[in-house]
């Protein structure tokens, strides 16, 4: 029902950045090689995501907008095992229940245009065969005024969007992303699989050039990534990105471990730029219940924290800072 969808939306779609996250993850799941994200007025006016991915067959478009209809995962551990970002089949119906959504999608053999508003299907019609999906979300929260009212300032909402896209871009260096806000390009990655190029796109060429590669492992964990020498960066906590099996996650302890790794080389009040890619058995990851599935807990967290800080410290000594 529309009401159930709206309740689910309360969890999945907190703010414009959550819409961006879900739509961009869908594009990545659909094997897109190019994803364009066009945002107006911090996403409150409109969010458009264009991909060149698989598209949705005309016979499945309605199903895609039904809740849970598409869930591919049965257990929480599966999340870090499957190579798909989506897992609940909730995003599209949730977004469509609290906004105006127009989607044009094509598999190459069928093309469909579909229009939802406030959870109601307004139109479904054949559309041109342009491979991929082009989805536009406008009037976000038009029918849930409380949610609209509690949005933060336009700058904060935009910062959240940028953070979401940055993290996905760092997780998928072989996908080309472009983020445009009010006609201004904020991020463009080449999609050539070069993480350092993505880092340059996000943190600036200057910082990227100063970044050093790190690598380390224990029997349980494998670590690879880049860290920047701290005095060159004017970063905040957001600039520490931790990926587990290719997925950007949040975990306070690991963020602290990164900072600890810099030790006294990090000036007070400064945060480093770091991209830490971890590989591990999915069973070591305890995904919490929150549907945005970014915050995770880890068994063997002390072992992992130690690996992170010691690898960074060793490397910083190495480059003789
Ligand atoms: P989930 O991603 O959890 O499966 P969503 O509500 O985000 O659920 O999407 C529902 C389904 O719609 C997806 O499983 C996918 O089959 C399809 N879909 C959504 N967006 C796209 C896209 N950009 N390209 C291809 N298929 C898509
Ligand atoms: Mg999804």
Coordinates of C-alpha atoms and ligand atoms in Angstrom, one line a residue:
X1 CA 0.0 0.0 0.0
X2 CA 1.0 3.6 -0.4
X3 CA 1.0 4.1 3.4
X4 CA 3.3 1.1 3.9
X5 CA 5.6 2.5 1.2
X6 CA 5.6 5.9 2.9
X7 CA 6.5 4.3 6.3
X8 CA 9.3 2.4 4.6
X9 CA 10.3 5.6 2.9
X10 CA 10.8 7.1 6.4
X11 CA 13.7 4.7 6.9
X12 CA 15.1 4.5 3.4
X13 CA 14.6 8.1 2.2
X14 CA 15.6 10.5 4.9
X15 CA 16.9 13.3 2.7
X16 CA 17.9 14.1 -0.9
X17 CA 21.2 12.3 -0.5
X18 CA 19.4 9.1 0.3
X19 CA 17.6 9.3 -3.0
X20 CA 20.8 9.9 -4.8
X21 CA 22.4 7.0 -3.0
X22 CA 19.7 4.5 -3.9
X23 CA 19.4 5.6 -7.5
X24 CA 23.2 5.6 -8.1
X25 CA 23.5 2.2 -6.4
X26 CA 20.8 0.9 -8.7
X27 CA 22.7 2.2 -11.7
X28 CA 25.9 0.4 -10.5
X29 CA 23.9 -2.8 -9.9
X30 CA 22.7 -2.6 -13.5
X31 CA 26.3 -2.7 -14.7
X32 CA 26.4 0.9 -15.9
X33 CA 29.7 2.2 -17.1
X34 CA 28.6 5.8 -17.1
X35 CA 26.4 7.4 -14.5
X36 CA 25.3 11.0 -14.7
X37 CA 23.8 12.6 -11.6
X38 CA 22.1 16.0 -12.2
X39 CA 20.8 17.8 -9.2
X40 CA 18.9 21.0 -8.8
X41 CA 18.7 23.0 -5.6
X42 CA 20.4 20.4 -3.4
X43 CA 18.0 17.8 -4.7
X44 CA 14.9 19.3 -3.3
X45 CA 13.9 20.5 -6.7
X46 CA 15.1 17.6 -8.7
X47 CA 17.4 14.6 -8.9
X48 CA 18.1 13.0 -12.2
X49 CA 20.2 9.9 -12.7
X50 CA 21.0 8.6 -16.2
X51 CA 22.8 5.3 -16.7
X52 CA 23.8 3.1 -19.6
X53 CA 23.1 -0.1 -17.7
X54 CA 20.9 -3.1 -18.3
X55 CA 17.6 -1.3 -18.1
X56 CA 14.3 -2.9 -17.0
X57 CA 12.2 -5.0 -19.3
X58 CA 8.7 -3.6 -19.9
X59 CA 7.2 -6.7 -18.2
X60 CA 9.1 -6.0 -15.0
X61 CA 8.8 -2.2 -14.6
X62 CA 5.7 -2.4 -12.4
X63 CA 7.3 -5.1 -10.2
X64 CA 10.4 -2.8 -9.7
X65 CA 8.1 -0.3 -8.0
X66 CA 6.5 -2.8 -5.7
X67 CA 8.0 -3.2 -2.2
X68 CA 10.1 -6.3 -1.4
X69 CA 9.1 -7.7 -4.8
X70 CA 12.8 -7.7 -5.8
X71 CA 14.6 -8.7 -2.6
X72 CA 17.6 -10.9 -3.6
X73 CA 19.0 -11.4 -0.1
X74 CA 17.7 -13.6 2.6
X75 CA 20.3 -13.2 5.4
X76 CA 22.1 -10.1 6.6
X77 CA 25.6 -11.7 6.0
X78 CA 24.6 -12.0 2.4
X79 CA 25.0 -8.3 2.0
X80 CA 28.7 -8.4 2.0
X81 CA 28.8 -11.6 -0.1
X82 CA 26.6 -10.7 -3.1
X83 CA 27.9 -8.3 -5.6
X84 CA 24.8 -6.2 -5.7
X85 CA 24.2 -3.1 -3.6
X86 CA 20.5 -3.3 -3.5
X87 CA 18.9 -6.0 -1.4
X88 CA 15.6 -5.0 0.0
X89 CA 13.6 -4.0 -3.0
X90 CA 12.4 -0.9 -1.1
X91 CA 14.1 2.0 -2.7
X92 CA 12.0 2.7 -5.8
X93 CA 8.6 2.2 -4.1
X94 CA 9.7 4.3 -1.2
X95 CA 10.9 7.1 -3.3
X96 CA 7.8 6.9 -5.6
X97 CA 5.6 7.2 -2.5
X98 CA 7.0 10.5 -1.4
X99 CA 7.9 12.3 -4.7
X100 CA 7.1 12.6 -8.3
X101 CA 9.1 10.0 -10.3
X102 CA 9.5 9.7 -14.1
X103 CA 11.6 6.8 -15.4
X104 CA 12.5 6.0 -18.9
X105 CA 14.2 2.6 -19.2
X106 CA 15.3 0.4 -22.0
X107 CA 16.9 -3.0 -22.2
X108 CA 17.6 -2.5 -25.9
X109 CA 14.6 -4.6 -26.9
X110 CA 11.8 -2.9 -24.9
X111 CA 11.5 0.7 -23.8
X112 CA 9.2 1.9 -21.1
X113 CA 8.3 5.3 -19.7
X114 CA 6.6 5.2 -16.3
X115 CA 5.3 8.0 -14.0
X116 CA 4.5 7.8 -10.3
X117 CA 3.4 10.5 -8.0
X118 CA 2.8 10.0 -4.3
X119 CA 2.7 6.3 -4.8
X120 CA 0.1 6.4 -7.5
X121 CA 0.8 5.1 -11.0
X122 CA -0.1 8.0 -13.4
X123 CA 1.2 6.6 -16.7
X124 CA 3.0 3.8 -18.3
X125 CA 3.8 3.9 -22.0
X126 CA 6.3 2.6 -24.6
X127 CA 9.5 4.7 -24.9
X128 CA 12.5 4.9 -27.2
X129 CA 15.1 2.1 -27.1
X130 CA 17.9 4.1 -25.5
X131 CA 19.9 1.5 -23.6
X132 CA 19.8 2.2 -19.8
X133 CA 17.7 4.0 -17.3
X134 CA 17.0 7.7 -17.0
X135 CA 15.1 8.5 -13.8
X136 CA 14.0 11.9 -12.5
X137 CA 12.7 12.6 -9.0
X138 CA 11.0 15.9 -8.4
X139 CA 8.9 17.4 -5.6
X140 CA 10.6 15.2 -3.0
X141 CA 8.5 15.0 0.3
X142 CA 5.6 17.0 -1.3
X143 CA 3.2 14.9 0.6
X144 CA 5.2 14.5 3.8
X145 CA 5.6 18.1 4.8
X146 CA 7.2 17.2 8.2
X147 CA 10.1 15.6 6.5
X148 CA 10.5 18.5 4.2
X149 CA 10.6 20.9 7.1
X150 CA 13.4 19.0 8.9
X151 CA 15.8 19.1 6.0
X152 CA 19.0 20.9 6.8
X153 CA 20.3 23.9 5.0
X154 CA 20.8 23.6 1.2
X155 CA 24.6 23.6 1.7
X156 CA 24.4 20.7 4.2
X157 CA 22.0 18.7 2.0
X158 CA 24.3 19.3 -1.0
X159 CA 27.4 18.3 1.1
X160 CA 25.6 15.0 1.9
X161 CA 24.9 14.4 -1.7
X162 CA 28.5 15.0 -2.6
X163 CA 29.7 12.7 0.1
X164 CA 27.4 9.9 -1.1
X165 CA 28.6 10.2 -4.7
X166 CA 32.3 10.5 -3.6
X167 CA 32.1 7.3 -1.7
X168 CA 30.4 5.4 -4.5
X169 CA 32.9 6.8 -7.0
X170 CA 35.8 5.6 -4.7
X171 CA 34.2 2.2 -4.5
X172 CA 33.8 1.8 -8.2
X173 CA 36.8 3.3 -10.0
X174 CA 35.9 1.5 -13.2
X175 CA 32.5 3.3 -13.5
X176 CA 32.5 6.9 -14.8
X177 CA 30.5 9.2 -12.6
X178 CA 29.5 12.8 -13.2
X179 CA 27.8 14.9 -10.6
X180 CA 26.3 18.3 -11.7
X181 CA 24.6 20.7 -9.3
X182 CA 22.6 23.6 -10.7
X183 CA 24.6 23.2 -14.0
X184 CA 28.0 23.3 -12.1
X185 CA 30.1 20.1 -12.4
X186 CA 31.2 18.9 -8.9
X187 CA 32.7 15.6 -9.7
X188 CA 33.8 13.8 -12.9
X189 CA 35.6 10.5 -12.8
X190 CA 37.0 8.7 -15.9
X191 CA 35.9 5.2 -15.1
X192 CA 39.2 3.7 -16.1
X193 CA 39.7 1.7 -12.9
X194 CA 42.4 4.0 -11.6
X195 CA 41.6 4.7 -7.9
X196 CA 44.2 7.5 -7.7
X197 CA 42.5 9.3 -10.6
X198 CA 39.2 9.1 -8.6
X199 CA 41.0 10.5 -5.6
X200 CA 42.4 13.3 -7.7
X201 CA 38.9 14.1 -8.9
X202 CA 37.6 14.3 -5.3
X203 CA 40.4 15.7 -3.3
X204 CA 42.3 17.6 -5.9
X205 CA 45.3 16.7 -8.1
X206 CA 47.7 18.2 -5.6
X207 CA 46.5 16.0 -2.8
X208 CA 46.3 12.9 -5.0
X209 CA 49.9 13.4 -6.0
X210 CA 51.0 13.4 -2.4
X211 CA 49.1 10.2 -1.6
X212 CA 51.1 7.1 -0.9
X213 CA 49.9 3.5 -1.4
X214 CA 49.6 1.3 1.6
X215 CA 49.1 -2.5 1.8
X216 CA 49.1 -5.0 4.6
X217 CA 47.4 -8.2 5.8
X218 CA 46.7 -10.5 8.6
X219 CA 45.3 -14.1 8.3
X220 CA 41.8 -12.5 8.4
X221 CA 42.1 -9.2 6.6
X222 CA 43.7 -7.8 3.5
X223 CA 44.2 -4.0 3.3
X224 CA 45.1 -1.8 0.3
X225 CA 44.7 1.9 -0.1
X226 CA 46.1 5.3 -0.2
X227 CA 46.9 7.8 2.5
X228 CA 47.9 11.5 2.2
X229 CA 50.5 13.1 4.2
X230 CA 48.6 15.0 6.7
X231 CA 50.0 18.6 6.6
X232 CA 49.0 18.9 3.0
X233 CA 45.4 18.2 3.6
X234 CA 42.6 20.4 4.9
X235 CA 40.3 17.5 5.4
X236 CA 37.5 16.6 7.8
X237 CA 36.3 13.2 9.1
X238 CA 34.4 12.7 5.8
X239 CA 37.7 12.3 4.0
X240 CA 38.4 9.0 5.6
X241 CA 36.8 6.3 3.4
X242 CA 36.7 2.7 4.5
X243 CA 35.5 0.1 2.0
X244 CA 34.7 -3.5 3.0
X245 CA 34.6 -5.9 0.0
X246 CA 34.0 -2.9 -2.3
X247 CA 31.3 -1.3 -0.2
X248 CA 31.7 2.0 1.6
X249 CA 31.0 1.6 5.3
X250 CA 31.0 3.6 8.5
X251 CA 32.6 2.4 11.7
X252 CA 33.9 4.8 14.4
X253 CA 36.6 2.4 15.6
X254 CA 38.1 2.0 12.1
X255 CA 38.1 5.8 11.5
X256 CA 39.9 6.2 14.9
X257 CA 42.4 3.5 13.8
X258 CA 43.2 5.5 10.7
X259 CA 43.7 8.7 12.7
X260 CA 45.8 6.8 15.3
X261 CA 48.0 5.5 12.4
X262 CA 49.1 9.0 11.7
X263 CA 50.1 9.5 15.4
X264 CA 52.0 12.7 16.1
X265 CA 52.4 13.4 12.4
X266 CA 48.8 14.6 12.3
X267 CA 48.5 18.1 13.5
X268 CA 45.9 18.8 16.2
X269 CA 42.5 19.4 14.7
X270 CA 43.4 18.0 11.3
X271 CA 42.0 14.9 9.7
X272 CA 43.9 12.9 7.1
X273 CA 42.7 11.9 3.6
X274 CA 42.6 8.1 3.5
X275 CA 41.0 5.5 1.3
X276 CA 41.2 2.1 2.9
X277 CA 40.0 -0.9 1.0
X278 CA 39.5 -4.0 3.1
X279 CA 38.9 -7.6 1.9
X280 CA 37.6 -10.1 4.4
X281 CA 35.2 -13.0 4.9
X282 CA 31.7 -11.6 4.9
X283 CA 30.9 -13.6 8.0
X284 CA 33.2 -11.2 10.0
X285 CA 30.9 -8.3 9.1
X286 CA 27.9 -7.7 11.2
X287 CA 25.6 -5.5 9.2
X288 CA 23.2 -3.7 11.5
X289 CA 19.6 -3.4 10.9
X290 CA 19.5 0.1 9.6
X291 CA 18.3 0.0 6.0
X292 CA 20.8 2.5 4.7
X293 CA 23.3 -0.3 5.6
X294 CA 26.4 1.8 6.0
X295 CA 27.1 1.4 9.7
X296 CA 28.6 -2.0 10.4
X297 CA 30.1 -3.8 13.4
X298 CA 32.9 -6.2 13.0
X299 CA 34.1 -9.3 14.9
X300 CA 37.8 -9.1 15.3
X301 CA 37.6 -5.4 15.2
X302 CA 40.7 -4.9 17.5
X303 CA 42.8 -7.0 15.1
X304 CA 41.6 -5.0 12.2
X305 CA 42.1 -1.6 13.9
X306 CA 45.7 -2.7 14.8
X307 CA 46.3 -3.7 11.2
X308 CA 45.1 -0.3 9.9
X309 CA 47.0 1.9 12.3
X310 CA 50.2 -0.1 12.1
X311 CA 50.2 -0.3 8.3
X312 CA 49.7 3.5 8.1
X313 CA 52.4 4.2 10.7
X314 CA 54.9 1.9 9.0
X315 CA 54.3 3.6 5.7
X316 CA 54.6 7.1 7.0
X317 CA 57.9 6.2 8.7
X318 CA 58.9 4.6 5.4
X319 CA 58.4 7.7 3.3
X320 CA 60.4 9.5 5.9
X321 CA 58.0 12.3 6.7
Ligands
LIG1 P1 16.8 -3.2 -4.9 O1 17.9 -2.4 -5.5 O2 16.9 -3.4 -3.5 O3 16.5 -4.5 -5.7 P2 15.1 -1.0 -5.7 O4 13.8 -0.6 -5.3 O5 16.2 -0.1 -5.6 O6 15.4 -2.4 -5.0 O7 15.0 -1.4 -7.3 C1 14.1 -2.4 -7.6 C2 14.5 -3.1 -8.9 O8 14.4 -2.3 -10.0 C3 16.0 -3.5 -8.9 O9 16.1 -4.8 -8.3 C4 16.3 -3.6 -10.4 O10 15.8 -4.8 -10.9 C5 15.4 -2.5 -10.9 N1 16.1 -1.3 -11.2 C6 16.1 -0.2 -10.4 N2 16.9 0.8 -10.9 C7 17.4 0.3 -12.0 C8 18.4 0.8 -13.0 N3 18.9 2.0 -12.9 N4 18.7 0.0 -14.0 C9 18.2 -1.3 -14.1 N5 17.3 -1.8 -13.2 C10 16.9 -1.0 -12.2
LIG2 MG1 18.3 -0.5 -5.1

